[in-house]
Short mmCIF file of C-alpha atoms in Angstrom, two decimals:
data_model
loop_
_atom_site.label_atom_id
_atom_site.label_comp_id
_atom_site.label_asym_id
_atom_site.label_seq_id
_atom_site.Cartn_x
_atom_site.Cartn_y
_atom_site.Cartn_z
CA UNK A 28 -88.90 -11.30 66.97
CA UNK A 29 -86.09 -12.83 68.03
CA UNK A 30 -84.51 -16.48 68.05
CA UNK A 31 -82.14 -18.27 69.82
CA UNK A 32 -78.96 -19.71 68.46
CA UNK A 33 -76.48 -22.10 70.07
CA UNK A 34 -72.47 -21.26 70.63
CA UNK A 35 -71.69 -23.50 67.22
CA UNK A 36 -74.52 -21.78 65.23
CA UNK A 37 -73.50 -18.04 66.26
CA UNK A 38 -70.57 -18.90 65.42
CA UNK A 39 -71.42 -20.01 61.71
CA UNK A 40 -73.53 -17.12 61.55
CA UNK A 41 -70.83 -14.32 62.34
CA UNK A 42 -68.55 -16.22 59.96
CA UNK A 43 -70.81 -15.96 56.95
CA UNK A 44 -71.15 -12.46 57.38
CA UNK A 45 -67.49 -11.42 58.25
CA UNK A 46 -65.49 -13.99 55.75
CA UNK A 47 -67.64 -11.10 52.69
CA UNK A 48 -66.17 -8.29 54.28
CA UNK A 49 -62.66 -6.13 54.85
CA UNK A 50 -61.60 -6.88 58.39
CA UNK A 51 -58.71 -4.66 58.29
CA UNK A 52 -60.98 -2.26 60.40
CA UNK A 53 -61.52 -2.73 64.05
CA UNK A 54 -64.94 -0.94 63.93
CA UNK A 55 -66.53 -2.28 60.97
CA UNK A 56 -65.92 -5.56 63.22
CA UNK A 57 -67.69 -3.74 66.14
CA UNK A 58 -70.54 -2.66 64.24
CA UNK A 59 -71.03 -5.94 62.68
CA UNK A 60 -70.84 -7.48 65.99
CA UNK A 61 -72.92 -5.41 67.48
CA UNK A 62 -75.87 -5.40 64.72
CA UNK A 63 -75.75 -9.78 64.31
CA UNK A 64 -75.98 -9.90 68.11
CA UNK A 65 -77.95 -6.70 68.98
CA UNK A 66 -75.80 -6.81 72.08
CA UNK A 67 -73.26 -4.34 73.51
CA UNK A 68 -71.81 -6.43 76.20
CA UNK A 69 -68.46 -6.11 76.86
CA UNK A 70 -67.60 -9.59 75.15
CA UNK A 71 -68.67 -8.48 71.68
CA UNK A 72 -66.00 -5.86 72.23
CA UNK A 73 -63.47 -8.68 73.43
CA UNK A 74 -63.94 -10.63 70.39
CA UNK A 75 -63.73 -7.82 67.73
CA UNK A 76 -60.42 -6.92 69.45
CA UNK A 77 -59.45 -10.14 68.98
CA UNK A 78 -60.50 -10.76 65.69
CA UNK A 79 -59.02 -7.79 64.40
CA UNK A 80 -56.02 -8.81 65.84
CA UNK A 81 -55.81 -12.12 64.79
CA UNK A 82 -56.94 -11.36 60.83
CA UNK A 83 -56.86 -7.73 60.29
CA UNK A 84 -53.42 -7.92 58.65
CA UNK A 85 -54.54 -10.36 56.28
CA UNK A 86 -57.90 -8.43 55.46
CA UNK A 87 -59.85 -11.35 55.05
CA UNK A 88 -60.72 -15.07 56.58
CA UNK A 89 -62.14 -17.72 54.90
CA UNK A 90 -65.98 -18.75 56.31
CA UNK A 91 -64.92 -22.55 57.55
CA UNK A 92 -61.28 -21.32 59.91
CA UNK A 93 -63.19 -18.47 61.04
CA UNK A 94 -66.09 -20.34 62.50
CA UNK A 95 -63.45 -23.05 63.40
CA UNK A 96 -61.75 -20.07 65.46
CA UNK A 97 -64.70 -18.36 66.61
CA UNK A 98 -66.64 -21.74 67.87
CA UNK A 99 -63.13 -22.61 70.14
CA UNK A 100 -62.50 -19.01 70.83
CA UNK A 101 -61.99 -18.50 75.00
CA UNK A 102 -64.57 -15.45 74.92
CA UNK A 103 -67.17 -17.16 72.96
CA UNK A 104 -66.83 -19.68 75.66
CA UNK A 105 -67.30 -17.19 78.08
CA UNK A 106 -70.08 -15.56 76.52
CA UNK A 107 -71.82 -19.17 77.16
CA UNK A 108 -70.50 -20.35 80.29
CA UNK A 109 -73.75 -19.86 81.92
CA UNK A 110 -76.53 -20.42 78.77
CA UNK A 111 -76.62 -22.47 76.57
CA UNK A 112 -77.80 -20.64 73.96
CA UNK A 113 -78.16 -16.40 72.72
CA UNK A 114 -80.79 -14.81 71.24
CA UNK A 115 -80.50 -12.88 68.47
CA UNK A 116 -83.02 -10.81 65.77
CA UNK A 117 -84.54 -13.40 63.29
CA UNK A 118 -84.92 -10.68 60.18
CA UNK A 119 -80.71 -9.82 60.93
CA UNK A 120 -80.24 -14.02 60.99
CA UNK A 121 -82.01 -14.42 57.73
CA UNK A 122 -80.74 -11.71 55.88
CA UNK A 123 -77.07 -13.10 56.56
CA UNK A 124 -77.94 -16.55 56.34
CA UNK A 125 -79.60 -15.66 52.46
CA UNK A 126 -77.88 -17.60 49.91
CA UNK A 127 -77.14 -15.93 46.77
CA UNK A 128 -75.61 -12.77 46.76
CA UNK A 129 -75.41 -9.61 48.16
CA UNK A 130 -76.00 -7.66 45.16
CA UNK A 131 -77.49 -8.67 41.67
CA UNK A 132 -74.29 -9.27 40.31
CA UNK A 133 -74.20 -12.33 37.16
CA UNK A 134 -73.09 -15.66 39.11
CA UNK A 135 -69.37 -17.84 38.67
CA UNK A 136 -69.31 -20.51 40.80
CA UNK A 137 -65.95 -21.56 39.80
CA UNK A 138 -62.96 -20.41 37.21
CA UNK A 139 -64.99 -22.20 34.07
CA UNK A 140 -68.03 -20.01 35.07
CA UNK A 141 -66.20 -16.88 35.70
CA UNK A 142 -64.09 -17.58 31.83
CA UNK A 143 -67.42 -17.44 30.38
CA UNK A 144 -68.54 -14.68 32.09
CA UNK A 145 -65.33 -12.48 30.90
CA UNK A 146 -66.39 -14.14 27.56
CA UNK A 147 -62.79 -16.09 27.12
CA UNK A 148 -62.04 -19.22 25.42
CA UNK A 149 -60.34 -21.38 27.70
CA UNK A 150 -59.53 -20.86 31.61
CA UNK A 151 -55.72 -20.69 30.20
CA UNK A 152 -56.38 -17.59 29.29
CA UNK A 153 -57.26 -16.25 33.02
CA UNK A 154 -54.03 -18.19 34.30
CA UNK A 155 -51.96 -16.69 31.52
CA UNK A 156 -53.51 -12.67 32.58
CA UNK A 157 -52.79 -13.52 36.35
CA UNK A 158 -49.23 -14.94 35.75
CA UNK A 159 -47.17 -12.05 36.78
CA UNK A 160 -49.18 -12.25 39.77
CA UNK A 161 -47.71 -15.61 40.87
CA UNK A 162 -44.61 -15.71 39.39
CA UNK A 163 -41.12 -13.93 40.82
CA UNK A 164 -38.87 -14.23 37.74
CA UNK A 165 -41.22 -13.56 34.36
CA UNK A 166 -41.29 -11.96 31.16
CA UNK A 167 -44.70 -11.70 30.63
CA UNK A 168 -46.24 -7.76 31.51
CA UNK A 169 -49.84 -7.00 30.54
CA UNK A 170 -49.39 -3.08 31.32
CA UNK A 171 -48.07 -0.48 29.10
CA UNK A 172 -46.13 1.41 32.10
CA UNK A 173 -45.52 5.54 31.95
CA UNK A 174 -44.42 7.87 33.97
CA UNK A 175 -46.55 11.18 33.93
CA UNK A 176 -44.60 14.46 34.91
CA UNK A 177 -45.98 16.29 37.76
CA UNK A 178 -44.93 19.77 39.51
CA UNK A 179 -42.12 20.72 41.53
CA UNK A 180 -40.52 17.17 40.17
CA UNK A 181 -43.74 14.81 40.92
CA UNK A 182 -44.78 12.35 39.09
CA UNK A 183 -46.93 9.39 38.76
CA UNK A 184 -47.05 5.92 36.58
CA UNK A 185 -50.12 5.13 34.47
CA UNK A 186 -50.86 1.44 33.88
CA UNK A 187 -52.49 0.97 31.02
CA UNK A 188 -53.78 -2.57 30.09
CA UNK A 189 -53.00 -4.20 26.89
CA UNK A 190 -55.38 -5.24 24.75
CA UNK A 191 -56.63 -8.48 26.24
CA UNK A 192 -56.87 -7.29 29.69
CA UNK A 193 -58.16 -4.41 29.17
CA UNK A 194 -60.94 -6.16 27.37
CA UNK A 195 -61.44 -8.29 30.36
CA UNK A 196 -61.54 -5.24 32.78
CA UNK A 197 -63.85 -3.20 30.80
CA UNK A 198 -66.03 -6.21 31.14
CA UNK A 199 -65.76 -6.62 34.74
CA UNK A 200 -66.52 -3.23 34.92
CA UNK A 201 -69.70 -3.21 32.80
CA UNK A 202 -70.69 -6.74 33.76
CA UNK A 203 -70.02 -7.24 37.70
CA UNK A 204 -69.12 -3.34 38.95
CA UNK A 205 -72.40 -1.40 37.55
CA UNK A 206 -74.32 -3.79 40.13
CA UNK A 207 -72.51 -2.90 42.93
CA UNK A 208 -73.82 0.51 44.72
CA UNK A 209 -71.73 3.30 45.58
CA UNK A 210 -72.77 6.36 47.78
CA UNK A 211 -74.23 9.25 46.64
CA UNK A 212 -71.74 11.88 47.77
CA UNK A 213 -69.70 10.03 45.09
CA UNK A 214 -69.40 11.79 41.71
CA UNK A 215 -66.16 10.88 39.93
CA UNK A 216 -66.27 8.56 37.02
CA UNK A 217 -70.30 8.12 37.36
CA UNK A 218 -72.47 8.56 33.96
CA UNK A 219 -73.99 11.56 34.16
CA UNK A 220 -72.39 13.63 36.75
CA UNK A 221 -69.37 16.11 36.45
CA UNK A 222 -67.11 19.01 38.73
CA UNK A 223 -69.75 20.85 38.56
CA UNK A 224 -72.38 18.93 39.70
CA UNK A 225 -69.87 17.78 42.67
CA UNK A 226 -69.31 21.33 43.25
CA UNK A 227 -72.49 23.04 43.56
CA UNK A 228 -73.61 21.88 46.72
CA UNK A 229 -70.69 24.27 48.33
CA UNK A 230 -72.01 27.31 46.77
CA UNK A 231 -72.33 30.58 48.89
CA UNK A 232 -71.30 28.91 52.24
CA UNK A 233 -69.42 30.47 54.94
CA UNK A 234 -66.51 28.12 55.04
CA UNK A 235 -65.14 25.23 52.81
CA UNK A 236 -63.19 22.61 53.97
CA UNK A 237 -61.43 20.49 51.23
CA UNK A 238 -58.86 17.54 52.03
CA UNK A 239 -56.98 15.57 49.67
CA UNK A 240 -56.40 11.81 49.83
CA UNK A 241 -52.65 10.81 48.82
CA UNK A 242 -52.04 8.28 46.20
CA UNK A 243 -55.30 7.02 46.10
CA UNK A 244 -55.56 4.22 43.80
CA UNK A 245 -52.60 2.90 45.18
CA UNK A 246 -53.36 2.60 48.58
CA UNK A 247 -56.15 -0.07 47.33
CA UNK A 248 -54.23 -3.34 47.47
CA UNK A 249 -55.12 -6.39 46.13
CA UNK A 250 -56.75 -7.91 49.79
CA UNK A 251 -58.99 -4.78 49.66
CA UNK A 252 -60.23 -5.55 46.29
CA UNK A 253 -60.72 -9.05 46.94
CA UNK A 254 -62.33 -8.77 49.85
CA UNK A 255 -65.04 -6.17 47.74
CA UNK A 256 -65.74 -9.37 45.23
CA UNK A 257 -66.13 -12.02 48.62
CA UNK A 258 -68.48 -9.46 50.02
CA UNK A 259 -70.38 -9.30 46.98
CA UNK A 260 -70.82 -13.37 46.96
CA UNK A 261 -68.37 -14.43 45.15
CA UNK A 262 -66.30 -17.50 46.31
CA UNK A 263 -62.52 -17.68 47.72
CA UNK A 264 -61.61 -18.61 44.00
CA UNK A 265 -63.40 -16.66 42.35
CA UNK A 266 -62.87 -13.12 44.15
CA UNK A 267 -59.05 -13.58 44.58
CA UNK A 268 -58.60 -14.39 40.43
CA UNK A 269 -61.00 -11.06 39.83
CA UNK A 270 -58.65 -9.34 42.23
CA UNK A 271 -55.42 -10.21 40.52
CA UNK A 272 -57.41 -9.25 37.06
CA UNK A 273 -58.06 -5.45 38.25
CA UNK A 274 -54.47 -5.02 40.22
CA UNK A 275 -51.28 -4.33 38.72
CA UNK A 276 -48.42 -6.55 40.22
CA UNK A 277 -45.79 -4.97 42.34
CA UNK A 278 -43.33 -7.29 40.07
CA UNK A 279 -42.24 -6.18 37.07
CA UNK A 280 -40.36 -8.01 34.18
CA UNK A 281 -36.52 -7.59 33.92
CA UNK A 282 -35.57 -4.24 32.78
CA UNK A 283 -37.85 -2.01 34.39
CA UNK A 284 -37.35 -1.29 37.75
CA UNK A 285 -37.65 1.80 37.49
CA UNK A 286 -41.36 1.83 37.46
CA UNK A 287 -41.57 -0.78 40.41
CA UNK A 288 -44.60 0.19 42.75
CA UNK A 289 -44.50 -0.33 46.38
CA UNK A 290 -47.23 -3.22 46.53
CA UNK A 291 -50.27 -4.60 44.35
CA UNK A 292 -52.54 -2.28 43.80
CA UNK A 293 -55.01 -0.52 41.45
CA UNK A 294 -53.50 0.56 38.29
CA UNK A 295 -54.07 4.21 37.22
CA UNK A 296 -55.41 3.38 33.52
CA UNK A 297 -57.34 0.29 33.76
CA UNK A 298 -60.90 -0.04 32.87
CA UNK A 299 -62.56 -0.91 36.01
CA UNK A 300 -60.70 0.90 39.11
CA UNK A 301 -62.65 4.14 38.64
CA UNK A 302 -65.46 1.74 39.65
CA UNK A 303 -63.66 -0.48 42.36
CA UNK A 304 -62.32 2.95 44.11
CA UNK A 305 -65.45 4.37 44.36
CA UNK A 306 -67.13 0.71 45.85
CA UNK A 307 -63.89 0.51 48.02
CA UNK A 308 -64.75 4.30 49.35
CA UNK A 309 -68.22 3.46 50.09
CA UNK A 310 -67.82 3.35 54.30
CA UNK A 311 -65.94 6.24 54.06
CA UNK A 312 -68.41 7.96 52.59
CA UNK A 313 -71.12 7.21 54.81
CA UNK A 314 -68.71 7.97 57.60
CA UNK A 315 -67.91 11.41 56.19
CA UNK A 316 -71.52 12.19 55.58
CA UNK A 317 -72.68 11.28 59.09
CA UNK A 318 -70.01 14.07 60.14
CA UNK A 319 -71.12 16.79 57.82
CA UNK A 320 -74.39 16.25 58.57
CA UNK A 321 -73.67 16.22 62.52
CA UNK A 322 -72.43 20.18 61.98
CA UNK A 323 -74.91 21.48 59.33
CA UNK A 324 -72.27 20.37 56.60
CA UNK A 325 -72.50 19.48 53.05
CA UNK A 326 -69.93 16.90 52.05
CA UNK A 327 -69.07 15.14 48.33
CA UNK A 328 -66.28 13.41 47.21
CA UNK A 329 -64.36 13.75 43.25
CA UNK A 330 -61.68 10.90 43.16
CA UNK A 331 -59.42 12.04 46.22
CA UNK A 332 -61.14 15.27 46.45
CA UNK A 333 -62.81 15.16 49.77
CA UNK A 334 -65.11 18.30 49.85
CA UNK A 335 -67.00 19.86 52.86
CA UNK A 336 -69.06 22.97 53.52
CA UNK A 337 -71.42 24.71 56.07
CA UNK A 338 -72.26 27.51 57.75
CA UNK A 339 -71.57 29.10 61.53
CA UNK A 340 -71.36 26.08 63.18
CA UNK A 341 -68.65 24.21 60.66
CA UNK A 342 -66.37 27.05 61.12
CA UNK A 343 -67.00 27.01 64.90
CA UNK A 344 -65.18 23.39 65.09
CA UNK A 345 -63.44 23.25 61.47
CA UNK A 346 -59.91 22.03 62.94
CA UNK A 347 -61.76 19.77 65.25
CA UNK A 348 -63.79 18.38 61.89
CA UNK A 349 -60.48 18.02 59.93
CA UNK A 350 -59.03 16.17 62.26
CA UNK A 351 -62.17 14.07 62.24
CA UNK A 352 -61.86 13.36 58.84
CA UNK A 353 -58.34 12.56 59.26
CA UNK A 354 -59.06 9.92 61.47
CA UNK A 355 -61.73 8.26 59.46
CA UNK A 356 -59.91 8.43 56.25
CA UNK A 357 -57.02 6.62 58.07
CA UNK A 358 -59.31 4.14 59.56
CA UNK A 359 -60.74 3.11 56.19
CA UNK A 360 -57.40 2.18 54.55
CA UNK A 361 -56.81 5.74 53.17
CA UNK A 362 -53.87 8.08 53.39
CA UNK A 363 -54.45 12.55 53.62
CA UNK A 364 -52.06 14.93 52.40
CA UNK A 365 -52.04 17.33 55.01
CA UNK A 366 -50.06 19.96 53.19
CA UNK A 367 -53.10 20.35 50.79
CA UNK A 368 -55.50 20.56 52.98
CA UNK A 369 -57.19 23.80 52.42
CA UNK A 370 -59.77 26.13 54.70
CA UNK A 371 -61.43 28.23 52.73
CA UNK A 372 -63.77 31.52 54.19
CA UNK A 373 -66.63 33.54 52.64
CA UNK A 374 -64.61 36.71 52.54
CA UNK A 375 -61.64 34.84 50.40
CA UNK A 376 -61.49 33.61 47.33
CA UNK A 377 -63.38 29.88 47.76
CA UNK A 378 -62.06 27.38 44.54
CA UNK A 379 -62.64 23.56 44.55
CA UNK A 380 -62.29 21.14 41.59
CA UNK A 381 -61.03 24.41 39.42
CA UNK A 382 -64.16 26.39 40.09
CA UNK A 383 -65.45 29.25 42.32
CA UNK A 384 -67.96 28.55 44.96
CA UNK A 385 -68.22 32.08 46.50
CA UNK A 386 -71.80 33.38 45.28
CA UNK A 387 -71.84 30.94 42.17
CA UNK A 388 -70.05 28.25 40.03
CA UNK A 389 -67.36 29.96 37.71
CA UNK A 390 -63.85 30.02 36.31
CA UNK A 391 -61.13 32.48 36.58
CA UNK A 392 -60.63 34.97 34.50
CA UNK A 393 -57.15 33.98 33.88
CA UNK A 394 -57.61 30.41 32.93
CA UNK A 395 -59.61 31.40 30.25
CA UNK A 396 -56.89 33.77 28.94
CA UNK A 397 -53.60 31.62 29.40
CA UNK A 398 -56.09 28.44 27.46
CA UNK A 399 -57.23 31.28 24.59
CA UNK A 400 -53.28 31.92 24.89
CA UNK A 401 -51.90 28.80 24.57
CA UNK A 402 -54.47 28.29 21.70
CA UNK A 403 -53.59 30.83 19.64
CA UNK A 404 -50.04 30.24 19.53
CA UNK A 405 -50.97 27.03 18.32
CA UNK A 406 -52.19 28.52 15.47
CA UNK A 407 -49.53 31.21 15.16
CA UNK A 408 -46.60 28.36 15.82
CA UNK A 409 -48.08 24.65 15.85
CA UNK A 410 -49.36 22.88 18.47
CA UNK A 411 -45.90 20.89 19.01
CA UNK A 412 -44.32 24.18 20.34
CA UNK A 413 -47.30 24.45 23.47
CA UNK A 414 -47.06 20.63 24.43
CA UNK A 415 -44.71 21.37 26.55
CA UNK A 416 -45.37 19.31 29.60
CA UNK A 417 -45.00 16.45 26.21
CA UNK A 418 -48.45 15.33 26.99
CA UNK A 419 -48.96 12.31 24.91
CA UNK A 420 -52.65 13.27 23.62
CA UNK A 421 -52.59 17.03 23.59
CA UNK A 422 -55.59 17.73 21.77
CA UNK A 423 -57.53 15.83 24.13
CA UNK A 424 -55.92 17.21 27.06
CA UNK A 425 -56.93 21.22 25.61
CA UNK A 426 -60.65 19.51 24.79
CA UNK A 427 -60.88 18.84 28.61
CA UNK A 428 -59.92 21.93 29.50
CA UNK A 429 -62.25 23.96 27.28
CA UNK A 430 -65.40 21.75 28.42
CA UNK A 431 -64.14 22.30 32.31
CA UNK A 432 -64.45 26.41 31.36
CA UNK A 433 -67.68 25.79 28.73
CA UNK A 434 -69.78 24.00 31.93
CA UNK A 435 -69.88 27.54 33.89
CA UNK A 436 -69.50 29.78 30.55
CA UNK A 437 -71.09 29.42 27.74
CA UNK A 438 -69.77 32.19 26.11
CA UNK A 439 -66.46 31.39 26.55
CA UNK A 440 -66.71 28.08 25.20
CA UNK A 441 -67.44 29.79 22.10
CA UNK A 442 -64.57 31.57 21.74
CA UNK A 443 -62.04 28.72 22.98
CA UNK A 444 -64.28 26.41 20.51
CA UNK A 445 -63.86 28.84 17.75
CA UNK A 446 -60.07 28.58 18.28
CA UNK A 447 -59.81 25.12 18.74
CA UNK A 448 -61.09 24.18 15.77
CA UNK A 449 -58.63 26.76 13.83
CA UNK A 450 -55.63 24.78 14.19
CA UNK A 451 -53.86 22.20 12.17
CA UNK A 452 -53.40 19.35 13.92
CA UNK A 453 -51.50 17.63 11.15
#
């Protein structure tokens, strides 16, 4: 059924639906285009191009300027030059035009809804969290900034909220994230799933494909997260101060420099990015499983862990496929380390997410003797003399790595366990 829409009312009705999502991608502006009109004429094409063009460096456009520009835009003229009116699917129409929102997130009209929704006194307190956000010159830093060792001389910074904020992000995460759905090829920081449960699908397959994304948190900038609360039906106001609450500045006080980060982003350490990342990675996902599935492929994702495995006819076209997924990680705001990208055959030794995927899921042998190492001399000498990579909650860290070998080995977990709790932590 279908219903026909004049050159001002097409207009409002692409706006609505492209001023809630991330228009730094050409073809998420085709495919919207393409699904609101159910037309592939060439003009759809015309006026993605030039919509991307005109607001894909920004991210985002506000409904009222966009349907401004679209209404006195020279190929939506053109596309009416000779009617006077399109048609276009009713059930598409109505499902844009639905007020509300998008998902069944809790509502905040404004900044005095959305302080009561993050359970806070007094909208000061929101301008006082986002102040470093707006300000060149300040003293005031809600992130506990440190710098995490990492081989060969890499490192990283983890941003850890103070108190306050991170009370605020933990709520935004439990409150406004938990109602936003995420695909199911995703299984880092998700209740319920673990490695191993990412991991098993790649079991006893001829080749593995794995490809790591590079610096992924911080290639989500504050216009990407934004745009993720105006999509979900927030307003302007609304999704840009919930934006600023889950990014770390690129500004930092006086004095620290040295931890300076090349643009606002997600911090590593704060509450709710597990959550945004994984909402933020949704197209890719559903891009990346359309192209596993096309060759017979499995795919999942853990964090930046991009995963992929099949049988004759992935390792037929498994350079072609990387260089897919190359292209489609770039596409979606993302970044790939090619130098760990890693093809993996039947007939060699197949490890993803610290785990063997050969003929089933299992640790190494020798991970399990260097931790029962390291373990005993921590009985033998102290646990100070083994931290030394000087990780700041070392007990925790050798508690995570005695689960990771206890998920395939039960036996072994025994023994580590046995060990573990042998030492004198005082």
């Amino acid at each position: 059924m279908e219903s026909s829409l004049t050159r001002s009312q097409l207009a409002m009705l692409i706006s609505r639906d492209l001023s809630r999502r991330w228009l730094g991608n050409s073809s998420v502006i085709h495919r919207r285009l393409r699904r609101i009109t159910g037309s592939r004429a060439r003009w759809t094409d015309q006026l993605a191009e030039a919509l991307h063009l005109q607001f894909g460096r920004a991210g985002h456009a506000q409904q009222v300027p966009l349907q401004v520009w679209l209404d006195g835009h020279p190929v939506m003229k053109a596309a009416f030059r000779n009617r006077q009116t399109l048609r276009v699917d009713v059930a598409t129409a109505n499902q844009i035009n639905r007020p509300g929102y998008r998902w069944p997130v809790p509502a905040a009209a404004n900044l005095l809804e959305l302080t009561d929704l993050l359970c806070l006194r007094t909208p000061r307190a929101i301008d006082w969290l986002v102040r470093p956000h707006l300000r060149r010159s300040t003293s005031v830093d809600h992130y506990v900034r440190r710098r995490i060792p990492g081989r060969q001389g890499r490192g990283r910074w983890l941003h850890q909220p103070r108190p306050l904020l991170m009370r605020v992000q933990r709520c935004i995460a439990r409150e406004i994230l938990t109602e936003i759905p995420l695909h199911a090829a995703a299984h880092a920081y998700r209740r319920g799933l673990s490695v191993r449960d990412c991991a098993a699908p790649h079991v006893g397959h001829r080749v593995v494909l794995k490809i790591d994304l590079e610096n992924f948190f911080g290639t989500i900038s504050l216009r990407r997260v934004t745009a993720l609360f105006r999509a979900a039906g927030y307003p302007d106001e609304v999704a840009v101060t919930l934006g600023r609450l889950c990014t770390v500045p690129a500004r930092t006080p006086s004095g620290t420099e040295d931890c300076r980060i090349a643009g606002t982003c997600l911090p590593q350490g704060g509450p709710a990015s597990p959550a945004i990342s994984n909402a933020i990675a949704f197209q890719m996902d559903r891009r990346l499983a359309g192209l596993a599935s096309s060759v017979g492929a499995s795919y999942t994702r853990y964090a930046d862990d991009l995963l992929f495995s099949g049988g004759p006819d992935l390792a037929s076209r498994i350079d072609r496929v990387a260089t897919t997924v190359c292209v489609i990680a770039m596409e979606e705001g993302f970044q790939v380390q090619h130098r760990k990208t890693r093809k993996m055959y039947s007939g060699d030794r197949q490890r993803l997410l610290g785990l063997n995927v050969n003929t089933q899921l299992s640790t190494d042998r020798s991970d399990f003797e260097l931790l029962k190492a390291i373990l005993t001399n921590c009985q033998r000498q102290g646990w100070r003399s083994q931290n030394r990579d000087q990780h700041p909650e070392f007990r925790l860290h050798l508690q995570g790595r005695i689960a990771h070998i206890g998920q395939t080995n039960p036996g072994r977990y025994q023994k580590l366990a046995r060990l573990f709790d042998a030492i004198d932590w005082t």
